[in-house]
PDB file of C-alpha atoms in Angstrom:
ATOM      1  CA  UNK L 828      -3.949 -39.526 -39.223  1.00 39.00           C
ATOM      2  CA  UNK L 829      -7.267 -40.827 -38.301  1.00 45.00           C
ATOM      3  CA  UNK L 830      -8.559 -43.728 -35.340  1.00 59.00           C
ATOM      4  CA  UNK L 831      -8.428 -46.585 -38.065  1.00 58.00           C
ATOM      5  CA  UNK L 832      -5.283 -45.770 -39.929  1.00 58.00           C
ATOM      6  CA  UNK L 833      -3.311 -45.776 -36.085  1.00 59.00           C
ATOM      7  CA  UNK L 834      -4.696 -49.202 -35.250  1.00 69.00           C
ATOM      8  CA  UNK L 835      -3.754 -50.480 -38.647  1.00 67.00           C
ATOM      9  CA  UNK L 836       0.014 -49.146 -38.651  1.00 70.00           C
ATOM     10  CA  UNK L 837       2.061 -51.273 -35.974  1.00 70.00           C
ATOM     11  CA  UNK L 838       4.453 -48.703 -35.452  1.00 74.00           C
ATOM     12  CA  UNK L 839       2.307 -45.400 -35.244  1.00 75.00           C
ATOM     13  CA  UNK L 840      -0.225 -47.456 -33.247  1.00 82.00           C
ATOM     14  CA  UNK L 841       2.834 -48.342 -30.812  1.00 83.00           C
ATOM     15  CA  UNK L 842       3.461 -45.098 -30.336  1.00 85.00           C
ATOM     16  CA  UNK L 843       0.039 -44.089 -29.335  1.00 90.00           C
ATOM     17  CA  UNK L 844      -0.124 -46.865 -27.083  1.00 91.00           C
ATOM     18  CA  UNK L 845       2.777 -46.188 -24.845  1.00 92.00           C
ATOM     19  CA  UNK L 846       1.377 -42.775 -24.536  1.00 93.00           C
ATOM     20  CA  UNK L 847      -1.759 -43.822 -23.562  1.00 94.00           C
ATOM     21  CA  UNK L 848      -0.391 -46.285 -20.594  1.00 96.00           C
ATOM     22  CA  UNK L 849       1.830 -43.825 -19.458  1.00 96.00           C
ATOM     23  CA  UNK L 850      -1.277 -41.493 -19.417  1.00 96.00           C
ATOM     24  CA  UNK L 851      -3.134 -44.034 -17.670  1.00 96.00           C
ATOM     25  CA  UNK L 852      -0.314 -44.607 -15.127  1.00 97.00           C
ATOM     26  CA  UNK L 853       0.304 -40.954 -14.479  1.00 97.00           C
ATOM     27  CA  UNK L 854      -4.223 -40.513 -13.354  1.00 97.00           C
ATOM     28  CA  UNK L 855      -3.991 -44.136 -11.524  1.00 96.00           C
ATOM     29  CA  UNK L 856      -0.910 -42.847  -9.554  1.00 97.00           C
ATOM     30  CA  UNK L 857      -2.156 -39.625  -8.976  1.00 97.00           C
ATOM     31  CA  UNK L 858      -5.830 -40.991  -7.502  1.00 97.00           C
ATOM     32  CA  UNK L 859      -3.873 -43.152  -5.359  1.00 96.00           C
ATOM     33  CA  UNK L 860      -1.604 -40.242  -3.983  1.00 94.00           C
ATOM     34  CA  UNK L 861      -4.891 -37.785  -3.710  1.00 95.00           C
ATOM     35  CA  UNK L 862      -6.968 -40.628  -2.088  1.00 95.00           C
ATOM     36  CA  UNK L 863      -4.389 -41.715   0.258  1.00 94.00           C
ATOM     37  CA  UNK L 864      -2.896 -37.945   1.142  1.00 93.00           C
ATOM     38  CA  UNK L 865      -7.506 -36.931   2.025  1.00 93.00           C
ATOM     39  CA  UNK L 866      -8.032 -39.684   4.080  1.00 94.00           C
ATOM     40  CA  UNK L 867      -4.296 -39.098   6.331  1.00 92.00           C
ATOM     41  CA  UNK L 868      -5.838 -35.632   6.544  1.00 91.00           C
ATOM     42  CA  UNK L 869      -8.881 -36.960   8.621  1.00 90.00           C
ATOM     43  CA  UNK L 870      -8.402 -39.191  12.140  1.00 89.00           C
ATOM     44  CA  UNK L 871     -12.356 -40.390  11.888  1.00 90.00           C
ATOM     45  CA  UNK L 872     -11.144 -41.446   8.174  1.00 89.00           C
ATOM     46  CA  UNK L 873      -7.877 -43.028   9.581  1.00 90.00           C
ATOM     47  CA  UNK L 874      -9.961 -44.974  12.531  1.00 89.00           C
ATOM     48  CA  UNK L 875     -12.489 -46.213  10.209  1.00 89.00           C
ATOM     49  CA  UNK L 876     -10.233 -47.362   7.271  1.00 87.00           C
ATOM     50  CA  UNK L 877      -7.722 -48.967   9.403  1.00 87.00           C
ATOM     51  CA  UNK L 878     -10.360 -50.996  12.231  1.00 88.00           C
ATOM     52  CA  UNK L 879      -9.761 -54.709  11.759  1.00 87.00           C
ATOM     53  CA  UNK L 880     -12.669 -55.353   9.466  1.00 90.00           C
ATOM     54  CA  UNK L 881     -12.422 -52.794   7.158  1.00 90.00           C
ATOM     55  CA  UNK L 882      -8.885 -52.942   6.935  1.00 88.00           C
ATOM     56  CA  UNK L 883      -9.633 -56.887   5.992  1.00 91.00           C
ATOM     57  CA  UNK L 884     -12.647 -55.567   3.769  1.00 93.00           C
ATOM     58  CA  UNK L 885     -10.166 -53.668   1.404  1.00 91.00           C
ATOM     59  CA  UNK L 886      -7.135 -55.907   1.160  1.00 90.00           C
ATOM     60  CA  UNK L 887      -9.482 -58.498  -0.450  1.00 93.00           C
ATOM     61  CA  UNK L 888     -11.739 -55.887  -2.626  1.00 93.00           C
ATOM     62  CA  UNK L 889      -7.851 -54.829  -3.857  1.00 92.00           C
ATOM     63  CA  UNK L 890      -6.646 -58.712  -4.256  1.00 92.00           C
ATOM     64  CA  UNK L 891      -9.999 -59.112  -6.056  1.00 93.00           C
ATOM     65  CA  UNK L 892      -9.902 -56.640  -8.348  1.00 93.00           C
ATOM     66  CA  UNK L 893      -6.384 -56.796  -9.521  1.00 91.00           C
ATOM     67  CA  UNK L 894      -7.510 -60.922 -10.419  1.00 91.00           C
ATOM     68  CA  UNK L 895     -10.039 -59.993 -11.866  1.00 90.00           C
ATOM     69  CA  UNK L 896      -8.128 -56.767 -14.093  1.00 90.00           C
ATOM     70  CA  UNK L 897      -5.499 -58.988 -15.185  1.00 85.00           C
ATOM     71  CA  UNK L 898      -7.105 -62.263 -15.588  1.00 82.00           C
ATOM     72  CA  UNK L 899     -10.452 -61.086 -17.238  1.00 83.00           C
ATOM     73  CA  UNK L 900      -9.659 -58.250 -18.841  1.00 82.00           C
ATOM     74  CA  UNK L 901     -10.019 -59.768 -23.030  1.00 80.00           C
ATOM     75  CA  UNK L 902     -13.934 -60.431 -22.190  1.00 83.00           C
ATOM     76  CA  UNK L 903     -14.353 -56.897 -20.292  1.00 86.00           C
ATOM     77  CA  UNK L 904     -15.687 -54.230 -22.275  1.00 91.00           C
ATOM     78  CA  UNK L 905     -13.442 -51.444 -22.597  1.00 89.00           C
ATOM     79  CA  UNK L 906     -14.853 -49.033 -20.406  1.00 90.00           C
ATOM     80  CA  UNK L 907     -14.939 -51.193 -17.668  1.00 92.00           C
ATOM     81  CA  UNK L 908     -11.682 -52.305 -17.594  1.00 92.00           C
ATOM     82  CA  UNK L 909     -10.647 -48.467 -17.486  1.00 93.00           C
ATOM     83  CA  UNK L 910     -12.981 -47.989 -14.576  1.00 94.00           C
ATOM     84  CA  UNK L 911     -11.373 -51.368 -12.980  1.00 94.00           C
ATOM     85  CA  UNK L 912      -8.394 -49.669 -13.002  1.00 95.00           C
ATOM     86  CA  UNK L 913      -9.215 -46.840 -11.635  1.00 96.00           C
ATOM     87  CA  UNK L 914     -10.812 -48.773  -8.929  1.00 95.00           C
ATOM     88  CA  UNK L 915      -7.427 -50.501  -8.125  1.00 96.00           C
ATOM     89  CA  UNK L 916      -6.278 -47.113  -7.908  1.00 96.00           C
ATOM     90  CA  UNK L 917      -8.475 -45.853  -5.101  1.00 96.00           C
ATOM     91  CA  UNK L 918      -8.248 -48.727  -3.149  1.00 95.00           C
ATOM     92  CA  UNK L 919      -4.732 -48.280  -2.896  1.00 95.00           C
ATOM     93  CA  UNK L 920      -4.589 -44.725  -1.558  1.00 95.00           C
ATOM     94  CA  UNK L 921      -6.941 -46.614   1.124  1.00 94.00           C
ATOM     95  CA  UNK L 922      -4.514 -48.475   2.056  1.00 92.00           C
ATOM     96  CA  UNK L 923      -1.772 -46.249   1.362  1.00 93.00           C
ATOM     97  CA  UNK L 924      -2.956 -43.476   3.633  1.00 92.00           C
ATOM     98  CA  UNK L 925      -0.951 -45.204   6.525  1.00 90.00           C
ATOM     99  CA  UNK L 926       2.214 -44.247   5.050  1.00 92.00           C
ATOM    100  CA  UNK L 927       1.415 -40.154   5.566  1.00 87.00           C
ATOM    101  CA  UNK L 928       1.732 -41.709   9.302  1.00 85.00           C
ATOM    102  CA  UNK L 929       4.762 -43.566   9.327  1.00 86.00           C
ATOM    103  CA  UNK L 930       6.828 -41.659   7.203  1.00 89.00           C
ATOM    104  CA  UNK L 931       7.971 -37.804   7.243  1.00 85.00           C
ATOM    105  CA  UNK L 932       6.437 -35.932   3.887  1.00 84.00           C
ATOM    106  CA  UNK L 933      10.213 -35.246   3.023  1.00 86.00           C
ATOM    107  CA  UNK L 934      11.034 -38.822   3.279  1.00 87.00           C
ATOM    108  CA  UNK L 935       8.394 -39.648   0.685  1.00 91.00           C
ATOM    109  CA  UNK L 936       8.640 -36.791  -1.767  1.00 91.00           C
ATOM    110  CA  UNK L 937      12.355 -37.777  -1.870  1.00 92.00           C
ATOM    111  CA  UNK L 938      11.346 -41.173  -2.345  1.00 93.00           C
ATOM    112  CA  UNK L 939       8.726 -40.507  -5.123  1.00 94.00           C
ATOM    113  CA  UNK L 940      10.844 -38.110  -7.081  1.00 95.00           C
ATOM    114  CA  UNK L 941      13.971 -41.235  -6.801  1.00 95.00           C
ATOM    115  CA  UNK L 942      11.634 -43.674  -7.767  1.00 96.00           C
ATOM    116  CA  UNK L 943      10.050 -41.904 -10.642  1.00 96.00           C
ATOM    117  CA  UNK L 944      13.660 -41.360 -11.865  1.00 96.00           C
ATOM    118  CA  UNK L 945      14.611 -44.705 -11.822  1.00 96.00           C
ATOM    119  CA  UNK L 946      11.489 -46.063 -13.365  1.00 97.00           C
ATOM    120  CA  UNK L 947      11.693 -43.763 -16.169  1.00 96.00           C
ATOM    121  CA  UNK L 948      14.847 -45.127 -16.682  1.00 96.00           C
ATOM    122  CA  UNK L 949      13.794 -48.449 -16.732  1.00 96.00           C
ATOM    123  CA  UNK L 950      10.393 -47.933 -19.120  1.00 95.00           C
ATOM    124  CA  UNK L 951      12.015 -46.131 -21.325  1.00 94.00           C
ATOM    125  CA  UNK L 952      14.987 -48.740 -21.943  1.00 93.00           C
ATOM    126  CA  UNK L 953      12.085 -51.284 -21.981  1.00 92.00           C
ATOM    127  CA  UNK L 954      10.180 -49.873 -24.671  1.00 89.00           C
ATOM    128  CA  UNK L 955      12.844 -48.659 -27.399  1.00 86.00           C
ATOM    129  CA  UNK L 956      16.154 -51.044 -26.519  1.00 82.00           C
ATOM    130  CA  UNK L 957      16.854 -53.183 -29.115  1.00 76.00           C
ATOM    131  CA  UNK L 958      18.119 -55.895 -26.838  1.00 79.00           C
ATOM    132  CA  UNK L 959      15.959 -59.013 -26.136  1.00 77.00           C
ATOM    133  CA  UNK L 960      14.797 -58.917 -22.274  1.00 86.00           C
ATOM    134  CA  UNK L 961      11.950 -61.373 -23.221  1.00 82.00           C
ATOM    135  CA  UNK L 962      14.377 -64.121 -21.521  1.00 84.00           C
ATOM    136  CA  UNK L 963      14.454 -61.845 -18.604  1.00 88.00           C
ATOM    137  CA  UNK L 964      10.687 -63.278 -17.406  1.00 84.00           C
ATOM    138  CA  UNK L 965      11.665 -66.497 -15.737  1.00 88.00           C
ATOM    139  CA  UNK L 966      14.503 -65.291 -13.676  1.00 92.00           C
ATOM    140  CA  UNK L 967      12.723 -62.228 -12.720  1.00 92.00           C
ATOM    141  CA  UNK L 968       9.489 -64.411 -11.262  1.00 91.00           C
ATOM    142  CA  UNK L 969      12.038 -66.427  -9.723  1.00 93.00           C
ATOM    143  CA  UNK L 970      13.428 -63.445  -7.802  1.00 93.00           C
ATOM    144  CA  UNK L 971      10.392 -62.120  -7.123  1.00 92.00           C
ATOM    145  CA  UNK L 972       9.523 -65.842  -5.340  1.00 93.00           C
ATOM    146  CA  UNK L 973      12.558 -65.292  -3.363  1.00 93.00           C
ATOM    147  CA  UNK L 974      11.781 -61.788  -2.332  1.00 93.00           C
ATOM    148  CA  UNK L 975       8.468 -62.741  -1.129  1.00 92.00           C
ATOM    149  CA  UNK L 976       9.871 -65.895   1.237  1.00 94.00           C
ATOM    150  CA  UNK L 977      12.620 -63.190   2.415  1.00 92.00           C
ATOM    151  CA  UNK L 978       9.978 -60.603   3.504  1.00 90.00           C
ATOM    152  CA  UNK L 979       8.105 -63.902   5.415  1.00 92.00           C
ATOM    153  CA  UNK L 980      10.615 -65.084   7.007  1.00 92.00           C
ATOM    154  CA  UNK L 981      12.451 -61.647   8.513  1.00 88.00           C
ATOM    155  CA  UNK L 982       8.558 -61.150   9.804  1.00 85.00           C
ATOM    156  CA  UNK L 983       9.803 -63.905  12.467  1.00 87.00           C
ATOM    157  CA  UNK L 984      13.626 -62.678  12.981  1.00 82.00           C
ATOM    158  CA  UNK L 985      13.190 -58.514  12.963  1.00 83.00           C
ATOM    159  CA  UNK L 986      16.333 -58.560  11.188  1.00 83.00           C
ATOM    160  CA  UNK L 987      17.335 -54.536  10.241  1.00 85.00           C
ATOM    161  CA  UNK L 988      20.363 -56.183   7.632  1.00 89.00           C
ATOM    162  CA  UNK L 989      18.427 -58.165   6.311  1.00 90.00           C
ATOM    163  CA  UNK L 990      15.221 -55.905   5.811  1.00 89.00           C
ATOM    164  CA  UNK L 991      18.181 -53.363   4.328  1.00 91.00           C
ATOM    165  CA  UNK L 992      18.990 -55.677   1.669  1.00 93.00           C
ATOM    166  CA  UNK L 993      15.699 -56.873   0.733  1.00 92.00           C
ATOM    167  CA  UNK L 994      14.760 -53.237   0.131  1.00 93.00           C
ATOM    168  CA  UNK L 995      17.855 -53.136  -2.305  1.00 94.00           C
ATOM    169  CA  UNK L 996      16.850 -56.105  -3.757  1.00 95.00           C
ATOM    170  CA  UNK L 997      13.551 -55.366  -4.270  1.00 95.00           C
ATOM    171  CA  UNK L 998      14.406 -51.938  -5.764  1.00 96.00           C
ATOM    172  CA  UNK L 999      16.773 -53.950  -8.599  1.00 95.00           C
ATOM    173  CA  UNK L1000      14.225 -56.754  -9.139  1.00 96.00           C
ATOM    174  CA  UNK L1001      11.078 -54.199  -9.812  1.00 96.00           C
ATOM    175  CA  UNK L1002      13.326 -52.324 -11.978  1.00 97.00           C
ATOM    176  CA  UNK L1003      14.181 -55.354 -14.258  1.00 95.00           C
ATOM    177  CA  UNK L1004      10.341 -55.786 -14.160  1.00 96.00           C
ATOM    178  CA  UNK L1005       9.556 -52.580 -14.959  1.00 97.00           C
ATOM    179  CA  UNK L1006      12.056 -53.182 -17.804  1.00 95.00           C
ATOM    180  CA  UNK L1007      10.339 -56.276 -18.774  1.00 95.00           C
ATOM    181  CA  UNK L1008       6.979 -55.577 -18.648  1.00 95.00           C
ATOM    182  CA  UNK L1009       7.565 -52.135 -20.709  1.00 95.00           C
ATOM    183  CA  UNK L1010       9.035 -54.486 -23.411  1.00 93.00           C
ATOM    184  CA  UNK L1011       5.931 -56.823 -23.061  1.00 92.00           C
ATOM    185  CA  UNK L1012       3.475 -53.904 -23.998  1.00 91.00           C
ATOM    186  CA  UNK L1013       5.631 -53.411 -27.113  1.00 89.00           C
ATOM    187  CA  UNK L1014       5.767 -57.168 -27.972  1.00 88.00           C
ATOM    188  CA  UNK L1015       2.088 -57.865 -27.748  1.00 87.00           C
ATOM    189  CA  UNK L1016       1.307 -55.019 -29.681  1.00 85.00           C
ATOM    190  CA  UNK L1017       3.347 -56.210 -32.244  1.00 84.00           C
ATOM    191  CA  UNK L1018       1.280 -59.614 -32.051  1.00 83.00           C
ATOM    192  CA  UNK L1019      -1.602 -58.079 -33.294  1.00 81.00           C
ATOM    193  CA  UNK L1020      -0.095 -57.375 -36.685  1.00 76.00           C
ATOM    194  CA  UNK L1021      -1.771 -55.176 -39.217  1.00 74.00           C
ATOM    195  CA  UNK L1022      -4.842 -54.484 -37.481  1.00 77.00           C
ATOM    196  CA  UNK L1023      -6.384 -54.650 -33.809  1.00 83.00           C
ATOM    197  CA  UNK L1024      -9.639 -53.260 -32.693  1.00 84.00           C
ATOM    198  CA  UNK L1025     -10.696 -50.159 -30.380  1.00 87.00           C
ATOM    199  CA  UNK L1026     -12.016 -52.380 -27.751  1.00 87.00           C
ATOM    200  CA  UNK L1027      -8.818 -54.511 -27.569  1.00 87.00           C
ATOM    201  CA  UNK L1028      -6.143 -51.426 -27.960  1.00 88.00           C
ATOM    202  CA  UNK L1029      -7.832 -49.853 -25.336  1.00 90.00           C
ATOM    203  CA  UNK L1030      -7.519 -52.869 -23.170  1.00 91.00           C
ATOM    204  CA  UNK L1031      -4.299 -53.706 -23.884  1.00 92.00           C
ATOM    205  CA  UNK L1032      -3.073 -50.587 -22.654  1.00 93.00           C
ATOM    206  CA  UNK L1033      -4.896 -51.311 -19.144  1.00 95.00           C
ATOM    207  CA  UNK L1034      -3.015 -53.907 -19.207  1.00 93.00           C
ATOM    208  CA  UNK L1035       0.203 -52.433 -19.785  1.00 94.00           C
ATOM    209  CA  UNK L1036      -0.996 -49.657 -17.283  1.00 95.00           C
ATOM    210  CA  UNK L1037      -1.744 -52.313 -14.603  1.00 95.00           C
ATOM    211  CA  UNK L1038       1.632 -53.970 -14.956  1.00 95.00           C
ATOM    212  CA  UNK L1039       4.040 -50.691 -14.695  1.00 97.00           C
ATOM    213  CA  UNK L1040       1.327 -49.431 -11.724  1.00 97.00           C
ATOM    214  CA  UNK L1041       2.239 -52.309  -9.825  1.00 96.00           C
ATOM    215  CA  UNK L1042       6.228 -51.908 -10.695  1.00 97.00           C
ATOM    216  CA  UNK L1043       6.030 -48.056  -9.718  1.00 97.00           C
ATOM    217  CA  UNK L1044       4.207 -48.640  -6.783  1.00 97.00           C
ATOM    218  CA  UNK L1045       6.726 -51.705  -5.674  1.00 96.00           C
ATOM    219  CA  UNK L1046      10.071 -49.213  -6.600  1.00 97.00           C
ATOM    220  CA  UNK L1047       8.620 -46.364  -4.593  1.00 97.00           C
ATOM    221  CA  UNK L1048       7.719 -48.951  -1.248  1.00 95.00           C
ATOM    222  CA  UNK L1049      11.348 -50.251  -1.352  1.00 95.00           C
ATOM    223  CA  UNK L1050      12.629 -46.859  -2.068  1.00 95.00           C
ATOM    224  CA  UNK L1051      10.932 -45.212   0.976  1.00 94.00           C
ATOM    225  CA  UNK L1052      12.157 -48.313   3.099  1.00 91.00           C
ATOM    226  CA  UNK L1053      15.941 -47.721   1.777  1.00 91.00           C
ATOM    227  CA  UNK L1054      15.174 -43.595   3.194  1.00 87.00           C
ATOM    228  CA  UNK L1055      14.016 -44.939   6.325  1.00 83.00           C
ATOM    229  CA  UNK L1056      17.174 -46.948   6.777  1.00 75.00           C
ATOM    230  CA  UNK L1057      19.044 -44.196   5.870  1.00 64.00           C
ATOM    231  CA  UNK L1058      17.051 -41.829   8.150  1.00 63.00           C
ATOM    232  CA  UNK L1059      17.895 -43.969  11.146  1.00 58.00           C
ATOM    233  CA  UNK L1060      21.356 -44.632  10.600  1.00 53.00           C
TER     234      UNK L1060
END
């Protein structure tokens, strides 16, 4: 089957396109990881990432880029979005890097291998459940509201119960979204109808790359937090 006949059959082209985000998940993850795991390995690395300044410098470059990604991506040519991405990617092992610190390497290859588990899960109910989670979106954003306001307010109070059950919250509310935004890939696709063009199909599965990124990275944070409870218990 050649390039043109894919983008013109819904189905085949769906196909295709799930295994290209997944593809594009799988590098984005593994920059991160390779990224973060270099720069734990140096303490010059470690003192200049994590100095006030820089440390400022790369929080925003991240919040920047992941605007611009999802906001901007329809008038980005597809090549740069891809790069974009990748961008994202690295910046995050920056920041990342701090967790080879605070957490034992057991602790976070248990955690990766749980949270990989359970997002598999999730995607793959996502993408071929016949069950509408479209309905799903409002609640979810509403949760996710909540979760954020939780995490602000036990910055104040310290509170180890209630940091213990925003980790299991947050573990259940990024697996719905993972859930939900897997579906989402499948829907839009389907939006396009009979035909879309390289440009766009390559975009749209940044896109869809983006979203289940964030969701992976989210499950794996809460995860790690839920070992660390467990570890000191």
């Amino acid at each position: 089957m050649n390039n043109t006949s894919v983008l013109q059959d819904v189905q085949g082209r769906e196909n295709t396109l799930l295994r290209n985000v997944y593809l594009y998940l799988i590098g984005g993850l593994a920059l991160t990881a390779l990224v973060s795991y270099a720069i734990s390995l140096s303490p010059k690395l470690m003192g200049v990432v994590f100095s006030p300044v820089a440390m400022i410098i790369v929080v925003i470059a991240q919040f920047a880029v992941v605007m611009v990604l999802s906001g901007r991506t329809e008038s980005m040519k597809a090549g740069t979005a891809v790069l974009t991405f990748f961008l994202y990617a690295i910046l995050t092992g920056v920041t990342f890097s701090i967790l080879f610190l605070a957490y034992a390497p057991e602790a976070m290859a248990k955690a990766f291998i749980s949270s990989a588990s359970v997002f598999a899960g999730a995607s793959i109910y996502g993408a071929f459940s016949r069950k509408n989670v479209r309905s799903w979106g409002r609640y979810l954003f509403m949760g996710l509201f909540g979760l954020v306001i939780a995490t602000m307010i036990n910055m104040f109070f310290f509170s180890s119960m209630m940091d213990l059950l925003i980790s299991m919250v947050g573990v259940v509310l990024f697996t719905g979204l993972t859930i939900w935004d897997t579906n989402k890939i499948v829907a839009m696709n389907r939006e396009y109808g009979g035909y879309i063009s390289q440009a766009d199909y390559t975009k749209l599965g940044i896109l869809g790359a983006l979203d289940l990124y964030l969701d992976f990275i989210n499950i794996f944070l809460y995860v790690l937090r839920l070992f660390a409870h467990g570890n000191r218990d």
